[in-house]
GROMACS .gro file of N, CA and C in nm:
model
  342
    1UNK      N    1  10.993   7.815   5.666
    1UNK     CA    2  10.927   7.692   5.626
    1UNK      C    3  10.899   7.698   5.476
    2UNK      N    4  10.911   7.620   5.388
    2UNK     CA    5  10.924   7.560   5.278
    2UNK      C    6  10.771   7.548   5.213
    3UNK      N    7  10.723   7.567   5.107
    3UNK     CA    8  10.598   7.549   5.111
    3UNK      C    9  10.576   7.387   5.085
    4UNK      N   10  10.480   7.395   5.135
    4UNK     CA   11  10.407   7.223   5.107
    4UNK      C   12  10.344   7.217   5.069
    5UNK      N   13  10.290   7.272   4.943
    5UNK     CA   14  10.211   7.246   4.788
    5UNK      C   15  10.289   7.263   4.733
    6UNK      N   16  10.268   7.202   4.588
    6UNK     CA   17  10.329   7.228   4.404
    6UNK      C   18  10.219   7.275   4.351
    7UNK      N   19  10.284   7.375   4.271
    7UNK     CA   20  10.240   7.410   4.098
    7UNK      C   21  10.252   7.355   4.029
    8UNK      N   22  10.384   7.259   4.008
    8UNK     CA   23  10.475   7.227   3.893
    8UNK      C   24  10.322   7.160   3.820
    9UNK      N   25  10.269   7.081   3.868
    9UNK     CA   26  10.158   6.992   3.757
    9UNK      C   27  10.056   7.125   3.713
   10UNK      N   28  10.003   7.232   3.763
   10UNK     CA   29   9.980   7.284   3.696
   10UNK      C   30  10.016   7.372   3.623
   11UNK      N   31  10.129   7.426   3.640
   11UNK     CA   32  10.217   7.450   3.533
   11UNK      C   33  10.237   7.432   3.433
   12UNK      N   34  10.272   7.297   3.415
   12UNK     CA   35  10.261   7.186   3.312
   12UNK      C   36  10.134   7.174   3.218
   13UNK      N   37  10.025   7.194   3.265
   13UNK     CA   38   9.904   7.190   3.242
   13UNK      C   39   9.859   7.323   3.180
   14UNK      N   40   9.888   7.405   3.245
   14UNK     CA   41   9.880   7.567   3.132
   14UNK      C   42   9.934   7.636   3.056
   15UNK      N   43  10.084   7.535   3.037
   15UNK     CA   44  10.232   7.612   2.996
   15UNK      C   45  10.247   7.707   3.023
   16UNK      N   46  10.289   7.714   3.174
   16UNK     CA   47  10.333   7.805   3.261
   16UNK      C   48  10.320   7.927   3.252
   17UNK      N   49  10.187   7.961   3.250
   17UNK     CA   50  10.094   8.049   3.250
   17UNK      C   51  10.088   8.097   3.416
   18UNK      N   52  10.106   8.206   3.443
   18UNK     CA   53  10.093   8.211   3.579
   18UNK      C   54   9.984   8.280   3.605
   19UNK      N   55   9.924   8.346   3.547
   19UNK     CA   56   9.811   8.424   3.566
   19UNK      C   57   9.694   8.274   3.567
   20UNK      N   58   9.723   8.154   3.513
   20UNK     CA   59   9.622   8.085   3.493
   20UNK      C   60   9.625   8.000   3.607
   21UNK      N   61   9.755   7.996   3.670
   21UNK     CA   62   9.794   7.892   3.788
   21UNK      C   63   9.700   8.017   3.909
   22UNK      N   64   9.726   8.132   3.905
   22UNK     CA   65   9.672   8.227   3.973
   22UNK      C   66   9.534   8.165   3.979
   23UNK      N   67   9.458   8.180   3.880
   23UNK     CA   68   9.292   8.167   3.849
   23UNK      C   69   9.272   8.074   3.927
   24UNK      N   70   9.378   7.924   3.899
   24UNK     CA   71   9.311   7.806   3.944
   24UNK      C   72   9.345   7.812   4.093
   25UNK      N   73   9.479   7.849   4.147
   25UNK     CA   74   9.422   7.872   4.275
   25UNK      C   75   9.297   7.961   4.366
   26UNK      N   76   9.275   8.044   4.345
   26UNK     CA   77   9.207   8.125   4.339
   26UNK      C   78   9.049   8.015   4.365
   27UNK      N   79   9.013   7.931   4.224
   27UNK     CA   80   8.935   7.875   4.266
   27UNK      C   81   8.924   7.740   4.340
   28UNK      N   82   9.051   7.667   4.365
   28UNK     CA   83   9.090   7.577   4.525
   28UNK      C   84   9.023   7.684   4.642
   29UNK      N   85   9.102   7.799   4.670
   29UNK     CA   86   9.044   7.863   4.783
   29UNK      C   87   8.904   7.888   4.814
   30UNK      N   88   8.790   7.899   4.720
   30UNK     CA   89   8.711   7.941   4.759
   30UNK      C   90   8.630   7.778   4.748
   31UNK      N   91   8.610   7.657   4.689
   31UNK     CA   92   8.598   7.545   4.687
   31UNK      C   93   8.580   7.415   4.767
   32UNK      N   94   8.770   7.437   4.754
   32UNK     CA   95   8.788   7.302   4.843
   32UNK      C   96   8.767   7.353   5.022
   33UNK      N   97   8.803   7.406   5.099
   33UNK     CA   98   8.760   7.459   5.221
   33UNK      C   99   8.626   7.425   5.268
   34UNK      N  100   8.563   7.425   5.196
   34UNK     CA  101   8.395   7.391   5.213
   34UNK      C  102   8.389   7.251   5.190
   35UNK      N  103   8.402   7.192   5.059
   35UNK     CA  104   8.439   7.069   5.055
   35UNK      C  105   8.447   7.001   5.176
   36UNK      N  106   8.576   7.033   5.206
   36UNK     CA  107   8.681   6.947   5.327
   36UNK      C  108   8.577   6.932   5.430
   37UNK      N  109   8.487   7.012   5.461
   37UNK     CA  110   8.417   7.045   5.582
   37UNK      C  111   8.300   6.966   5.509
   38UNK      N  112   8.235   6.939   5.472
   38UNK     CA  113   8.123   6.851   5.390
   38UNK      C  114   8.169   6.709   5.399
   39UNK      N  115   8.293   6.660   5.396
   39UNK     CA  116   8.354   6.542   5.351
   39UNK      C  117   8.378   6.521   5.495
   40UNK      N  118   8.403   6.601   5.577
   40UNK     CA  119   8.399   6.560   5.746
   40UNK      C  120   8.276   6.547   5.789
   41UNK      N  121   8.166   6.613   5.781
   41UNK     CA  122   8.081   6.568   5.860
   41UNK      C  123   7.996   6.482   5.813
   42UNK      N  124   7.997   6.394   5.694
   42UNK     CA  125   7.957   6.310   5.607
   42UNK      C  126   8.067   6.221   5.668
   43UNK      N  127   8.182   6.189   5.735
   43UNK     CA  128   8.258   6.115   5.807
   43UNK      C  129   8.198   6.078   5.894
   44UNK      N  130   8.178   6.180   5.998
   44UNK     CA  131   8.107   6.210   6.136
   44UNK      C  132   8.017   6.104   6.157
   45UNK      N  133   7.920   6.102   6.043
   45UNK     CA  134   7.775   6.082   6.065
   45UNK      C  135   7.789   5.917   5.980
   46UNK      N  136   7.958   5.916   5.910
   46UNK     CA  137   7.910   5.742   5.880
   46UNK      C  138   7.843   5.745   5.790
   47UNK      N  139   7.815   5.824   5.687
   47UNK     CA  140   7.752   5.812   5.572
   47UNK      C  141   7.882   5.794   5.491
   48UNK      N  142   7.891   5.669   5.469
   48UNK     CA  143   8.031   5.647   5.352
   48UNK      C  144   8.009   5.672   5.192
   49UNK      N  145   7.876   5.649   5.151
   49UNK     CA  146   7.861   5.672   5.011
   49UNK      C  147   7.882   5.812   4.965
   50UNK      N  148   7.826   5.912   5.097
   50UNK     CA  149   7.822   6.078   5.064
   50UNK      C  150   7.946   6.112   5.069
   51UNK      N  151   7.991   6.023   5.147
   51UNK     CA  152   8.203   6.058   5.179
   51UNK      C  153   8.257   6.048   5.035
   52UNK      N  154   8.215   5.934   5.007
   52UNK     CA  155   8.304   5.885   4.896
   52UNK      C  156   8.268   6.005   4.799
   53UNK      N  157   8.135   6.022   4.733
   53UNK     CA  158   8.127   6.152   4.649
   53UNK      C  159   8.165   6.276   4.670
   54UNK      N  160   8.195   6.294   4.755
   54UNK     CA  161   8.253   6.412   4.821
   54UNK      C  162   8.419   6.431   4.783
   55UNK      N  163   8.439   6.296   4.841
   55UNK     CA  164   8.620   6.282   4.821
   55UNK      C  165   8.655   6.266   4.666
   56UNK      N  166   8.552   6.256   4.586
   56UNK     CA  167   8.558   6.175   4.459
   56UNK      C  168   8.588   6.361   4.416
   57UNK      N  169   8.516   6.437   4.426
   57UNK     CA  170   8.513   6.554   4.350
   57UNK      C  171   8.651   6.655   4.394
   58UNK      N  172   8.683   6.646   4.546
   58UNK     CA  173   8.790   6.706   4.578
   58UNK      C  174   8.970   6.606   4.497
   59UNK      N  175   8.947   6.499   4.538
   59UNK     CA  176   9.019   6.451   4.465
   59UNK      C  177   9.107   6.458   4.368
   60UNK      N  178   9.089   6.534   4.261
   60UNK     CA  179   9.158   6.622   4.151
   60UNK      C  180   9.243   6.708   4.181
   61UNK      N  181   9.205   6.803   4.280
   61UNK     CA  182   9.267   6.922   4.354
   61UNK      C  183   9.383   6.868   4.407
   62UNK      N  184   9.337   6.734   4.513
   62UNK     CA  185   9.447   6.689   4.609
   62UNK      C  186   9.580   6.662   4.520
   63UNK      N  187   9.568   6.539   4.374
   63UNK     CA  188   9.652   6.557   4.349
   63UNK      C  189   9.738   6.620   4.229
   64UNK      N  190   9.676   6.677   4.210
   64UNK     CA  191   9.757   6.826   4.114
   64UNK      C  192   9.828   6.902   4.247
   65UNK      N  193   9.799   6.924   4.315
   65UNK     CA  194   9.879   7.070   4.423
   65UNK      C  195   9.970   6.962   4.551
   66UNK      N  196   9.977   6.827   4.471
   66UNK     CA  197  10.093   6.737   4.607
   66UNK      C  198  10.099   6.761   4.714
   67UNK      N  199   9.990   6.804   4.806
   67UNK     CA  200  10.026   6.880   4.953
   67UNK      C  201  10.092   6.745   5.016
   68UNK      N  202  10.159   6.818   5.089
   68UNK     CA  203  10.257   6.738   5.205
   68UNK      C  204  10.183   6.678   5.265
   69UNK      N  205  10.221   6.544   5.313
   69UNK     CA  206  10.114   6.457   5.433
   69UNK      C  207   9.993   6.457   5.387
   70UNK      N  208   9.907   6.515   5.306
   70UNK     CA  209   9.772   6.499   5.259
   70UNK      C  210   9.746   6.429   5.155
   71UNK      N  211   9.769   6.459   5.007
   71UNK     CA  212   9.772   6.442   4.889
   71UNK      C  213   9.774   6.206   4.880
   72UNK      N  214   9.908   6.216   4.887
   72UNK     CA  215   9.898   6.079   4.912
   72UNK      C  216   9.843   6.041   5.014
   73UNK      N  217   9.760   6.056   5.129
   73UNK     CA  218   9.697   6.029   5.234
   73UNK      C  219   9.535   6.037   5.167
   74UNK      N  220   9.518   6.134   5.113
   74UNK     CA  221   9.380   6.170   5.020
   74UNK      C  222   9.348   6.100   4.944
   75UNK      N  223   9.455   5.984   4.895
   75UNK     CA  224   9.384   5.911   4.758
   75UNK      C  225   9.377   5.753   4.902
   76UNK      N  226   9.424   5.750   4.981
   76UNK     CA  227   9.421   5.658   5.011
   76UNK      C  228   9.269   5.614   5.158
   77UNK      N  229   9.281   5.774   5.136
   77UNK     CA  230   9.135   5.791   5.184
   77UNK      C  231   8.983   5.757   5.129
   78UNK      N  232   9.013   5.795   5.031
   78UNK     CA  233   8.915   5.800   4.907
   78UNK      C  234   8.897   5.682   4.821
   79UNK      N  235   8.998   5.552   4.819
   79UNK     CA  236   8.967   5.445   4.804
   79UNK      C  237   8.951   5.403   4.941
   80UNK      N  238   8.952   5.371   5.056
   80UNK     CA  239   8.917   5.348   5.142
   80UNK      C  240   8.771   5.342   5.185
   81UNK      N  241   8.718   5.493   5.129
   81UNK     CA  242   8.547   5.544   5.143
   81UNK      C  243   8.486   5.457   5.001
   82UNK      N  244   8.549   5.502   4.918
   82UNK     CA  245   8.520   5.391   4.803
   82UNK      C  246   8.481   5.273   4.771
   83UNK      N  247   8.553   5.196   4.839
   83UNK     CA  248   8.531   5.022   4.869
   83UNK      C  249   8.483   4.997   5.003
   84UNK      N  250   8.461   5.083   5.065
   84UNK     CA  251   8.411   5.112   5.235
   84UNK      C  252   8.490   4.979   5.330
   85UNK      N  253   8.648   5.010   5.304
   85UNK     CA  254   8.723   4.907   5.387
   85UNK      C  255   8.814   5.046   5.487
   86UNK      N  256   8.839   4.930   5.618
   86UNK     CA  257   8.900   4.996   5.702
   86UNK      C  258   8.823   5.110   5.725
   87UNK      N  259   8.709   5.130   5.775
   87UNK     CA  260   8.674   5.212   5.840
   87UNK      C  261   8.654   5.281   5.960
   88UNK      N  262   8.714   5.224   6.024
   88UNK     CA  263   8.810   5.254   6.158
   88UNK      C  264   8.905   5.329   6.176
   89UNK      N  265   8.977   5.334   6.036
   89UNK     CA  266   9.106   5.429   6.047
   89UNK      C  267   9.075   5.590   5.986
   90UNK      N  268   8.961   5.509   5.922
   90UNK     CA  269   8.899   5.688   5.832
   90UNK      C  270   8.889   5.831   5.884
   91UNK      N  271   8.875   5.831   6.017
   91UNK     CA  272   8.846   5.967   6.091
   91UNK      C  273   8.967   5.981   6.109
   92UNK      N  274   9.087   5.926   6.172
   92UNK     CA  275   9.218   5.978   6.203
   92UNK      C  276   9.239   6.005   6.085
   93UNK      N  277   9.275   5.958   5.963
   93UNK     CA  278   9.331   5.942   5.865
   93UNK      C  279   9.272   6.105   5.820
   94UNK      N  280   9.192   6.110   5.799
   94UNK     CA  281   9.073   6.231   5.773
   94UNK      C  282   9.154   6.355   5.873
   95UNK      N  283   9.142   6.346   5.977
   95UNK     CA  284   9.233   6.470   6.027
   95UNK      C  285   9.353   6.504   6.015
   96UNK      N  286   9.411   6.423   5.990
   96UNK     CA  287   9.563   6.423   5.945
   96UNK      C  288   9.548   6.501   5.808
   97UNK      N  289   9.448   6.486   5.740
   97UNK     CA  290   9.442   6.515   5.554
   97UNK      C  291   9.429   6.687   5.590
   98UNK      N  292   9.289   6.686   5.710
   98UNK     CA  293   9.230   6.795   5.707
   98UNK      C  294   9.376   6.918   5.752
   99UNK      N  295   9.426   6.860   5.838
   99UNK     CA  296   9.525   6.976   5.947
   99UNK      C  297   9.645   6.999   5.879
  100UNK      N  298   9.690   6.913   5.743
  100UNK     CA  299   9.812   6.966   5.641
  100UNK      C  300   9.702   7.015   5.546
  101UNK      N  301   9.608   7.058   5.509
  101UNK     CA  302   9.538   7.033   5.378
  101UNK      C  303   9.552   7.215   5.415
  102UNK      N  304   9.458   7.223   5.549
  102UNK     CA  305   9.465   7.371   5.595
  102UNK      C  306   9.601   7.443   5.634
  103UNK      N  307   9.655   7.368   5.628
  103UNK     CA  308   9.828   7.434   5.595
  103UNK      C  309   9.845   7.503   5.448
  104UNK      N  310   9.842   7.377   5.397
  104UNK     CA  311   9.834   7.397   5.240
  104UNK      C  312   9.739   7.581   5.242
  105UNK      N  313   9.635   7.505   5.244
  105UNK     CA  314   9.553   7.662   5.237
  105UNK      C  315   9.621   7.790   5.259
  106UNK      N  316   9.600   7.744   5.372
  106UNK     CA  317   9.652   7.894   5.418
  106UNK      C  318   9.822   7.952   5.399
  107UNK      N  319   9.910   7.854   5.291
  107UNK     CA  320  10.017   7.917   5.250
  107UNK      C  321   9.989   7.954   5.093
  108UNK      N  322   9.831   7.882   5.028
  108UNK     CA  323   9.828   7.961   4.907
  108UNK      C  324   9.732   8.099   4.901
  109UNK      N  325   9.713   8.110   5.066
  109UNK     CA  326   9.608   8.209   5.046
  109UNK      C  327   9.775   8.314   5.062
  110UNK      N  328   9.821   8.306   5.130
  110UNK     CA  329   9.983   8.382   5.181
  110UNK      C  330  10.024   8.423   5.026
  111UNK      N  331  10.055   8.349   4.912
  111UNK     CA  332  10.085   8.348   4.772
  111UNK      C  333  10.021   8.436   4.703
  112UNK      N  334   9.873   8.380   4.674
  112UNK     CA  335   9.786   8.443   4.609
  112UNK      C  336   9.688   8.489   4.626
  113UNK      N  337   9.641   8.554   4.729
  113UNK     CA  338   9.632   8.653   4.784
  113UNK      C  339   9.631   8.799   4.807
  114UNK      N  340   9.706   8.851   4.728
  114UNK     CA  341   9.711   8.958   4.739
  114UNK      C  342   9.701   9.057   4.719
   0.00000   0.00000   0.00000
């Protein structure tokens, strides 16, 4: 299996510095994971304003590292919590982000890691 995150934008962003792409993953892993789990149960509970700040700060992460099925699903989440439309679709939409997002994870913990 193929990974389903990019570097390339941060790459770009450090001139391909890998020790720095290292760092910044490094701090996704210990971060966003918690996040994700804050931004769900702030779902849960229907608090859309705490969603939205929540999604507002992870946001950056999502799209610098392009995860598969998430990334563009994440921004469309996050204006969604934003303008608090379609909120009906937010929890599916939300697990779908969460169950590639922890893919993602756990192939940069596989990377860098070690």
């Amino acid at each position: 299996m193929g990974k389903i995150y990019s570097t390339d934008k941060i790459l770009v962003y450090v001139g391909n510095d890998e020790n720095q792409v290292a760092e910044m993953m490094e701090l996704f892993l210990r971060t966003i994971p918690a996040e994700l789990e804050k931004l769900e149960n702030e779902i849960i509970c229907g608090n859309w304003k705490k969603a939205s700040e929540i999604s507002h700060r992870i946001k950056p992460s999502m799209e610098i590292l392009q995860i598969e099925n998430a990334s563009g699903e994440f921004m469309e989440l996050h204006t969604k919590l934003h303008q608090e439309i379609d909120l009906e679709t937010i929890k599916p939409l939300y697990e779908n982000i969460k169950l590639n997002s922890f893919k993602a994870i756990a192939q940069i913990k596989e990377d860098y890691h070690k």
